[in-house]
XYZ file of C-alpha atoms in Angstrom:
600
model
C 22.429 -7.255 -29.877
C 25.549 -6.364 -27.919
C 25.194 -5.634 -24.426
C 27.618 -3.047 -22.800
C 28.025 -3.247 -18.859
C 28.807 0.033 -17.459
C 28.988 1.715 -13.685
C 28.196 5.092 -13.090
C 31.306 7.097 -11.462
C 30.226 10.128 -9.737
C 32.330 11.147 -6.802
C 31.589 12.102 -3.586
C 32.215 11.438 0.353
C 29.385 9.519 0.595
C 30.357 8.352 4.158
C 29.959 12.194 5.389
C 26.822 12.702 3.349
C 25.330 9.790 4.861
C 25.930 10.891 8.647
C 25.171 14.205 7.802
C 21.533 13.267 6.552
C 21.034 9.995 8.467
C 21.116 7.838 5.652
C 23.337 4.993 4.449
C 26.283 5.806 2.048
C 24.745 3.480 -0.349
C 21.720 5.864 -0.462
C 23.609 9.020 -0.756
C 25.483 7.742 -3.748
C 22.238 6.851 -5.205
C 20.794 10.440 -4.702
C 24.079 11.969 -6.010
C 23.797 9.599 -9.465
C 20.295 10.921 -10.194
C 21.375 14.477 -9.958
C 19.664 15.201 -6.808
C 21.636 18.318 -5.139
C 23.101 18.032 -1.401
C 20.755 20.809 -0.131
C 17.592 18.934 -1.801
C 18.443 15.690 0.152
C 15.894 16.293 2.793
C 12.999 17.695 0.444
C 13.655 14.778 -1.813
C 13.358 12.184 0.986
C 10.443 14.312 2.818
C 6.795 12.879 2.641
C 5.535 16.444 2.593
C 3.490 17.454 -0.407
C 2.801 21.561 -1.344
C 0.483 21.742 -4.131
C 1.892 23.941 -7.319
C 1.107 27.252 -6.088
C -1.689 29.387 -7.998
C 0.936 31.805 -9.064
C 2.765 28.978 -10.819
C -0.841 27.689 -12.225
C -1.446 31.063 -14.016
C 1.681 30.635 -16.195
C -0.447 28.081 -18.203
C -1.210 30.262 -21.281
C -5.272 30.822 -21.741
C -5.897 29.009 -18.197
C -7.699 31.979 -17.023
C -9.327 32.691 -19.953
C -10.725 28.800 -20.200
C -11.837 29.245 -16.437
C -13.850 32.514 -17.195
C -15.474 31.004 -20.244
C -16.731 27.901 -18.075
C -17.985 30.138 -15.158
C -20.097 32.288 -17.575
C -21.273 29.162 -19.605
C -21.965 27.554 -16.052
C -24.108 30.645 -14.721
C -26.048 30.985 -18.153
C -26.980 27.224 -17.801
C -25.301 26.520 -21.082
C -24.853 22.773 -22.308
C -21.007 21.776 -21.751
C -19.662 18.456 -23.539
C -16.160 17.316 -22.136
C -14.456 15.328 -25.239
C -11.429 13.062 -23.713
C -9.455 10.014 -24.761
C -9.879 6.350 -24.332
C -6.707 5.534 -22.321
C -6.086 6.297 -18.451
C -4.937 9.818 -18.832
C -7.876 10.819 -20.856
C -10.362 9.002 -18.653
C -9.214 10.310 -15.759
C -9.053 14.022 -17.015
C -12.463 13.290 -18.186
C -13.512 12.219 -14.710
C -11.891 15.471 -13.159
C -13.769 18.263 -15.898
C -16.985 16.463 -15.557
C -17.057 16.556 -12.027
C -15.461 20.101 -11.413
C -18.387 21.465 -13.847
C -20.970 19.310 -12.612
C -20.232 20.272 -8.750
C -20.081 23.869 -9.953
C -23.668 23.880 -11.095
C -22.866 23.208 -14.689
C -25.167 21.201 -17.254
C -22.544 18.793 -18.647
C -22.038 15.326 -20.153
C -19.052 13.773 -21.701
C -17.636 11.673 -24.696
C -15.060 9.523 -24.819
C -14.075 8.557 -28.455
C -14.576 4.745 -29.185
C -10.967 3.514 -30.222
C -12.480 1.350 -33.065
C -15.433 3.697 -34.328
C -13.880 7.175 -33.581
C -10.359 6.737 -33.556
C -7.964 8.823 -31.411
C -9.229 12.160 -29.927
C -11.887 14.399 -31.165
C -13.230 14.320 -34.681
C -15.516 15.990 -37.157
C -18.142 13.736 -36.611
C -18.169 14.291 -32.737
C -18.275 18.043 -33.266
C -21.368 17.748 -35.522
C -23.087 15.229 -32.964
C -22.590 18.053 -30.272
C -24.055 20.680 -32.500
C -26.909 18.346 -33.135
C -27.308 17.517 -29.523
C -27.653 21.452 -28.707
C -24.013 21.686 -26.937
C -22.982 25.174 -26.323
C -19.576 24.441 -25.426
C -16.832 21.850 -26.111
C -13.933 21.319 -24.172
C -11.208 18.726 -25.066
C -8.863 16.905 -22.373
C -5.966 14.662 -23.344
C -6.380 15.517 -27.063
C -7.459 18.409 -29.197
C -4.141 20.106 -29.925
C -4.161 18.840 -33.274
C -8.109 19.491 -33.884
C -7.365 22.109 -36.491
C -10.707 21.203 -38.834
C -12.868 20.178 -35.895
C -12.141 23.787 -34.212
C -13.256 25.174 -37.631
C -16.429 23.464 -37.826
C -17.553 24.054 -34.226
C -16.829 27.633 -34.688
C -18.491 28.058 -37.654
C -21.769 26.571 -35.940
C -21.446 29.052 -33.146
C -19.995 26.618 -30.471
C -17.455 27.668 -28.038
C -14.509 25.568 -28.274
C -11.713 24.746 -25.497
C -8.588 22.745 -25.857
C -6.934 21.459 -22.824
C -4.118 18.891 -23.740
C -0.492 17.874 -23.061
C 0.794 17.079 -26.177
C 3.251 18.258 -28.666
C 2.228 21.253 -30.873
C 2.115 20.478 -34.505
C 4.622 22.648 -36.663
C 5.890 22.865 -40.146
C 9.211 23.620 -41.276
C 9.492 27.186 -43.044
C 12.894 26.865 -43.932
C 15.076 26.221 -41.237
C 12.664 27.297 -38.676
C 9.593 25.764 -37.134
C 5.960 27.149 -37.593
C 3.761 26.076 -34.895
C 0.343 25.378 -35.509
C -2.536 25.261 -32.965
C -6.409 25.513 -33.479
C -8.369 28.463 -34.039
C -10.601 28.361 -30.761
C -11.630 30.260 -27.794
C -8.838 29.078 -25.454
C -6.021 26.535 -25.991
C -4.439 25.249 -22.412
C -1.384 23.467 -23.053
C 1.907 23.716 -21.275
C 4.011 22.836 -24.467
C 2.581 25.901 -26.329
C 6.013 27.967 -27.337
C 4.880 30.892 -25.560
C 3.740 28.978 -22.181
C 5.795 29.951 -19.014
C 4.929 26.971 -17.020
C 7.956 25.396 -15.706
C 6.695 21.608 -16.151
C 7.064 20.748 -19.534
C 6.235 17.055 -18.845
C 2.752 16.703 -17.041
C -0.364 14.493 -18.249
C -3.780 15.564 -19.492
C -5.237 14.831 -16.172
C -2.837 17.423 -14.469
C -3.550 20.112 -17.011
C -7.416 19.589 -16.275
C -7.127 19.793 -12.409
C -5.066 22.933 -13.057
C -8.091 24.271 -14.570
C -10.146 23.261 -11.645
C -7.797 25.164 -9.468
C -8.375 28.291 -11.229
C -12.004 27.831 -11.912
C -12.807 27.560 -8.022
C -9.921 29.808 -6.964
C -8.380 32.601 -8.621
C -10.178 36.033 -9.463
C -13.595 34.400 -9.055
C -15.448 37.567 -8.126
C -18.754 36.266 -8.800
C -18.650 33.504 -5.737
C -22.259 32.125 -6.949
C -20.409 30.279 -9.907
C -18.826 28.383 -8.255
C -20.950 28.854 -5.092
C -19.369 28.901 -1.554
C -20.691 25.284 -1.155
C -19.081 24.161 -4.296
C -15.945 25.183 -3.341
C -16.083 23.741 -0.011
C -17.178 20.258 -2.054
C -14.019 20.856 -4.156
C -11.657 21.181 -1.303
C -13.357 18.034 0.074
C -12.556 16.023 -3.178
C -8.605 17.658 -3.584
C -7.477 14.254 -1.980
C -9.359 12.186 -4.376
C -8.146 14.406 -7.331
C -4.742 14.075 -6.201
C -5.166 10.386 -6.005
C -6.799 10.287 -9.916
C -3.829 12.532 -11.051
C -1.274 10.408 -9.690
C -2.885 7.295 -11.605
C -2.759 9.022 -14.995
C 0.738 10.252 -14.491
C 1.892 6.764 -13.773
C 0.129 5.458 -16.810
C 1.006 8.002 -19.178
C 4.724 7.256 -18.086
C 5.446 10.932 -17.050
C 9.125 11.413 -15.847
C 9.333 10.962 -12.083
C 10.928 13.975 -10.898
C 10.069 17.624 -9.770
C 6.395 18.167 -9.766
C 5.293 14.798 -10.950
C 7.321 12.571 -8.086
C 5.674 14.497 -5.352
C 2.569 14.327 -6.721
C 3.038 10.368 -7.227
C 4.504 10.089 -3.613
C 1.410 11.978 -2.122
C -1.093 10.339 -4.225
C 0.233 6.855 -3.335
C 0.016 7.714 0.372
C -3.778 8.857 -0.172
C -4.934 5.955 -1.919
C -4.589 3.628 1.130
C -7.433 5.497 2.634
C -9.513 6.483 -0.697
C -13.437 6.600 -0.569
C -13.565 6.389 -4.112
C -15.700 3.156 -4.511
C -14.476 2.215 -8.003
C -10.972 2.148 -7.324
C -11.664 0.547 -3.834
C -13.432 -2.291 -5.668
C -10.636 -2.752 -8.450
C -7.883 -2.584 -5.740
C -9.863 -5.553 -3.900
C -10.534 -7.329 -7.204
C -6.951 -7.661 -7.793
C -6.165 -8.846 -4.218
C -3.548 -5.871 -3.869
C -2.787 -4.875 -0.205
C -4.009 -1.676 0.025
C -1.623 -0.522 2.952
C 1.308 -1.155 0.468
C 0.406 -0.212 -2.904
C 3.359 1.498 -4.661
C 3.818 2.967 -8.113
C 4.488 -0.612 -9.767
C 1.169 -1.948 -8.394
C -0.505 1.165 -10.102
C 1.551 0.903 -13.239
C 0.904 -2.925 -13.901
C -2.218 -3.280 -11.947
C -4.795 -0.731 -11.656
C -3.886 1.373 -14.804
C -3.757 -1.724 -17.343
C -7.373 -2.494 -16.081
C -8.577 0.919 -16.597
C -6.654 0.536 -19.823
C -8.383 -2.389 -20.982
C -11.725 -0.657 -21.148
C -10.698 1.525 -23.891
C -8.530 -0.931 -25.619
C -11.130 -3.855 -26.033
C -14.593 -2.395 -25.162
C -15.571 1.198 -24.288
C -13.274 3.784 -22.114
C -17.165 4.710 -20.820
C -16.462 1.821 -18.690
C -13.449 2.900 -16.801
C -15.164 6.262 -16.385
C -18.118 4.599 -14.956
C -16.011 2.498 -12.517
C -14.418 6.007 -11.098
C -17.649 7.589 -10.739
C -19.561 4.833 -9.283
C -22.122 5.627 -6.427
C -23.094 2.321 -5.462
C -20.816 -0.528 -4.266
C -22.694 -3.059 -6.419
C -21.881 -0.964 -9.526
C -18.417 -0.465 -8.455
C -17.685 -4.403 -7.771
C -19.686 -5.369 -10.887
C -17.684 -2.915 -13.305
C -14.310 -3.884 -11.454
C -14.928 -7.380 -12.119
C -15.563 -6.600 -15.822
C -12.580 -4.520 -16.196
C -10.165 -7.104 -14.709
C -11.747 -9.849 -17.264
C -11.235 -7.522 -19.734
C -7.581 -6.993 -18.577
C -6.739 -10.993 -18.693
C -8.471 -11.345 -22.278
C -5.849 -8.474 -23.245
C -2.782 -10.310 -22.025
C -3.793 -13.443 -24.026
C -4.194 -11.320 -27.255
C -1.007 -9.443 -26.725
C 1.133 -12.657 -26.077
C -0.132 -13.689 -29.296
C 0.588 -10.813 -31.515
C 3.985 -10.227 -29.960
C 5.145 -13.507 -31.096
C 3.854 -12.658 -34.606
C 5.887 -9.211 -34.237
C 8.971 -11.232 -33.097
C 8.935 -13.338 -36.312
C 8.800 -10.272 -38.591
C 11.279 -8.223 -36.646
C 14.014 -11.060 -36.852
C 13.786 -10.972 -40.442
C 14.580 -7.064 -40.733
C 18.041 -5.288 -40.213
C 16.240 -1.489 -40.381
C 17.523 0.634 -37.814
C 13.712 1.685 -37.135
C 11.231 -0.969 -37.496
C 8.072 -0.377 -38.996
C 5.958 -3.331 -38.368
C 3.015 -4.659 -40.032
C 1.306 -7.310 -37.919
C -1.940 -8.400 -39.615
C -5.329 -9.420 -37.765
C -4.113 -8.012 -34.426
C -6.570 -6.449 -32.193
C -6.427 -2.720 -32.628
C -6.603 -2.241 -28.464
C -3.335 -4.293 -28.153
C -1.004 -3.172 -30.688
C 0.513 -0.108 -28.371
C 1.426 -2.702 -25.954
C 2.850 -5.088 -28.285
C 5.073 -2.100 -29.679
C 6.393 -1.707 -26.177
C 7.454 -5.354 -25.727
C 9.072 -5.295 -29.181
C 11.157 -2.362 -28.107
C 12.447 -3.937 -25.038
C 13.353 -6.930 -27.064
C 15.193 -4.961 -29.742
C 16.267 -1.596 -28.548
C 14.976 0.207 -31.566
C 12.098 2.542 -32.396
C 8.979 0.703 -33.375
C 6.078 1.483 -35.486
C 3.735 -1.426 -34.820
C 0.794 -1.306 -37.079
C -2.425 -3.666 -38.140
C -5.692 -3.574 -39.873
C -8.450 -1.356 -39.222
C -11.800 -0.319 -40.583
C -10.485 2.396 -42.862
C -6.691 1.391 -43.567
C -4.298 0.673 -40.996
C -3.708 1.635 -37.657
C -0.616 1.414 -35.175
C 1.118 2.720 -32.210
C 4.853 3.939 -32.039
C 7.106 3.532 -29.083
C 10.647 5.024 -29.190
C 14.017 4.653 -27.452
C 16.501 7.053 -26.031
C 17.947 9.482 -28.646
C 14.991 9.434 -31.089
C 12.100 11.788 -30.941
C 9.253 9.857 -32.468
C 6.771 12.951 -32.730
C 9.381 15.243 -34.639
C 10.282 12.483 -37.042
C 6.528 11.382 -37.867
C 6.028 15.260 -38.444
C 8.769 15.722 -41.093
C 7.074 12.572 -43.032
C 3.567 13.527 -41.924
C 2.445 13.436 -45.725
C 2.408 9.518 -45.102
C -0.253 9.509 -42.363
C -3.940 10.206 -42.380
C -3.746 10.900 -38.635
C -1.114 10.911 -35.952
C -0.099 12.655 -32.652
C 1.584 11.761 -29.500
C 5.121 12.555 -27.571
C 8.727 11.998 -28.156
C 8.777 8.498 -26.654
C 5.316 7.606 -27.854
C 2.842 8.059 -30.656
C -0.233 6.927 -32.195
C -1.202 7.051 -36.241
C -3.384 5.678 -39.098
C -2.187 4.943 -42.707
C -4.762 5.055 -45.869
C -2.990 2.502 -47.690
C -0.091 -0.084 -47.521
C 1.777 1.716 -49.963
C 1.881 4.794 -47.221
C 3.114 2.381 -44.714
C 5.954 1.142 -46.940
C 6.899 4.754 -48.331
C 7.151 5.825 -44.419
C 9.345 2.885 -43.472
C 11.686 3.785 -46.589
C 11.640 7.446 -45.991
C 12.152 7.034 -41.833
C 15.060 4.590 -42.328
C 16.646 6.684 -45.338
C 16.856 9.747 -43.024
C 17.848 8.238 -39.841
C 20.997 8.215 -37.801
C 19.859 5.450 -35.401
C 22.227 2.544 -35.624
C 21.110 -0.671 -37.444
C 22.814 -2.715 -34.711
C 21.835 -1.120 -31.453
C 23.836 -1.353 -28.582
C 21.957 -2.308 -25.034
C 23.611 -0.375 -22.127
C 23.180 -1.952 -18.827
C 24.027 1.206 -16.420
C 24.437 0.197 -12.877
C 24.836 2.838 -9.972
C 27.843 0.828 -8.418
C 29.162 -2.353 -7.228
C 27.711 -3.815 -4.357
C 29.535 -6.552 -2.076
C 27.085 -9.095 -0.703
C 27.820 -8.544 2.780
C 26.485 -4.815 2.357
C 23.025 -6.279 1.496
C 20.927 -5.874 4.430
C 16.641 -5.650 5.010
C 17.977 -2.228 6.569
C 19.408 -1.273 3.396
C 16.321 -2.395 1.366
C 14.239 0.035 3.592
C 16.401 2.651 3.289
C 16.691 2.793 -0.257
C 13.047 2.473 -0.714
C 12.759 5.884 0.723
C 13.652 6.678 -3.222
C 10.237 5.530 -4.329
C 8.302 6.071 -6.271
C 10.447 4.928 -9.397
C 9.873 5.676 -12.943
C 11.376 7.413 -15.785
C 13.888 9.901 -14.664
C 14.082 8.380 -11.102
C 14.939 4.841 -12.073
C 14.812 1.985 -9.654
C 18.756 1.738 -8.460
C 20.642 -0.995 -10.144
C 23.964 -2.655 -8.684
C 26.173 -4.799 -10.163
C 28.372 -7.597 -8.714
C 31.191 -9.998 -10.386
C 32.852 -13.024 -9.220
C 29.716 -14.652 -8.134
C 29.189 -18.297 -7.800
C 25.942 -20.200 -8.681
C 25.297 -22.377 -5.506
C 21.886 -23.695 -6.669
C 19.449 -23.142 -9.163
C 15.469 -23.823 -9.409
C 13.032 -23.090 -12.230
C 9.639 -21.743 -10.801
C 6.237 -20.445 -11.651
C 3.349 -21.831 -12.906
C 5.112 -22.332 -16.459
C 8.648 -22.490 -14.940
C 9.748 -19.387 -17.044
C 11.508 -17.986 -14.073
C 14.557 -19.090 -11.910
C 15.285 -18.847 -8.260
C 19.026 -19.015 -7.569
C 21.237 -19.186 -4.511
C 24.307 -17.099 -5.293
C 27.753 -16.470 -3.353
C 29.942 -13.462 -3.984
C 33.654 -13.340 -3.231
C 32.820 -11.970 0.337
C 31.413 -15.450 1.160
C 27.905 -14.288 1.832
C 24.903 -16.242 -0.250
C 21.846 -14.547 -1.122
C 18.735 -15.672 -2.785
C 18.201 -14.214 -6.087
C 14.846 -14.102 -8.603
C 14.974 -13.797 -12.151
C 11.480 -13.791 -14.054
C 10.546 -14.893 -17.468
C 14.008 -15.592 -18.556
C 14.616 -19.338 -17.533
C 14.968 -20.328 -21.286
C 17.588 -18.107 -21.612
C 19.449 -18.927 -18.678
C 19.189 -22.831 -19.119
C 20.514 -22.310 -22.734
C 23.646 -20.130 -21.915
C 24.655 -22.602 -19.095
C 24.077 -25.379 -21.308
C 26.569 -23.611 -23.906
C 28.984 -22.725 -21.547
C 29.344 -25.444 -19.132
C 27.259 -28.376 -20.470
C 24.506 -30.245 -19.148
C 26.398 -32.306 -16.351
C 27.064 -28.775 -14.412
C 23.485 -27.733 -15.236
C 22.106 -30.752 -13.575
C 24.623 -30.214 -10.553
C 23.166 -26.815 -9.797
C 19.913 -27.978 -9.940
C 20.608 -30.684 -7.251
C 22.288 -27.555 -5.138
C 25.848 -29.271 -5.838
C 29.056 -27.404 -6.546
C 28.899 -26.924 -10.141
C 31.917 -24.551 -10.717
C 29.442 -21.988 -12.454
C 30.627 -18.319 -12.411
C 28.498 -15.217 -13.308
C 28.291 -11.389 -13.261
C 24.716 -9.974 -12.374
C 23.120 -6.426 -12.378
C 20.427 -6.507 -9.913
C 17.974 -4.718 -7.571
C 17.331 -5.068 -4.014
C 14.030 -6.180 -2.342
C 12.619 -7.889 0.961
C 11.131 -11.171 0.826
C 8.473 -11.186 3.820
C 7.510 -14.875 4.476
C 5.134 -15.167 7.528
C 6.338 -11.977 9.162
C 10.020 -13.012 8.475
C 11.877 -10.254 6.163
C 15.054 -11.250 4.232
C 17.051 -9.175 1.527
C 16.720 -10.816 -1.868
C 18.415 -9.882 -5.470
C 15.942 -9.207 -8.114
C 18.410 -10.152 -11.120
C 17.764 -7.772 -14.221
C 20.859 -8.952 -16.074
C 22.998 -11.936 -15.884
C 26.332 -12.850 -17.887
C 27.907 -15.780 -17.455
C 31.743 -16.310 -17.362
C 33.184 -18.386 -20.101
């Protein structure tokens, strides 16, 4: 795969901007690169957080209707069942809905579908079980927008049926126009409805659940007995906890980190340091995370995977149980169990990924539809993500299931996965998701093969993708200081839409090289650029690649010289992030190498 190195070329008087706002010129340029307007600098860098105002919340279609229905059902003592999903967003949104209904005095329980028994989202069996159990009202969260048949069955049996979701709306093409299809039920709350006026399109299901809570406990509540004054005070007392839960779900569901989401994540990260949620506290302790310095990376690659592991390998009820734990012993037991499951998941993922690489290496398709037999269903989505990182192509990763074949898709910039799946929907027995990620099922291998042929026939995606390394700027080493690192840290939290700053430098000399880590799969380097400054640099999980490139270009003798810390004459260019190495209280700036290119 060809790699192209580019540098953003946005112009501005960054020295003056830095002086005006009390920041470094480097940070000023980074903000301009992310399309932050000068008048928004202070707000972007501020730690203040103002929740979305209620008038904006009310722009969510049907949200008042859904809240009114819940108030009525609570006051009448009707049995309510929340139906979530088995990922982190589903667990978190279920947790919020169950607790806000319970705290308002409602009779409520929940059902999170089992990945292997039920599949994604609500199904007819879940609806029939609710009917059998005497449930009066079903409310979905993080799923349900495609539950056409389920809604029909529920309504035919006399149930009240409410959908809260954040996924894309189903459609069919009528001529050149899209005709959108939604379940026929009592209320549908989804910010992606065509007639929704809510200004933030990319929010997760947990945020939608909390928006419903805001309306239930606040606006136009003329009957203060439901929820009562005491319940409203209790809801306000739990707002910080609910902000943390929304933050975790937003990061885990890979929502864009700008606007509402960025403010929410930033606030949630500050609040988690003092969380009184026993389950989260136990999970943080079990993972040996420093609660005072938890960041979006710790949440996305530490806390979230453990919550996810429950739904991937066992039952997502374990994740709900952790968040809802009322006793320290229960919280500790569940935290340990979730961490063990996550470790199991890592081993399964690595084995399946290696199989996937062997298959993908033999295909020149622009869109990779990959059948990997005998993979645990719970890790196929992670495998798809890792394959996308390697091949920079859209990936549909598929494995065996009890009733056919099941899989997960992960996309790349420029390819709308859910739209393409909808256009070829006849091949799936079930599907749903986003532009960048999706889940699906096939009945037969013939359907898999037909979909692979159809999706590649109709695509304009290139067979040989180009990997683009887009750096913010060149950064000479004599500008890299601990102070600059801390200044740039004010841009956190990072994620889609607010990526971690990436820098580039050429004319670098490799002064020394060490292979590090338990399996020696990472490298530590001393690098010197043309300013004469030397910095420590680390590159994770790329040791074999570094070694083979040096051997190919320079030979074994020069590699050995670099390993001994002697003059080797090895030259390179690097794309890197900045970080602070804190060793026994002594801070030093270092480079985290993203890409390296040796000079031939």
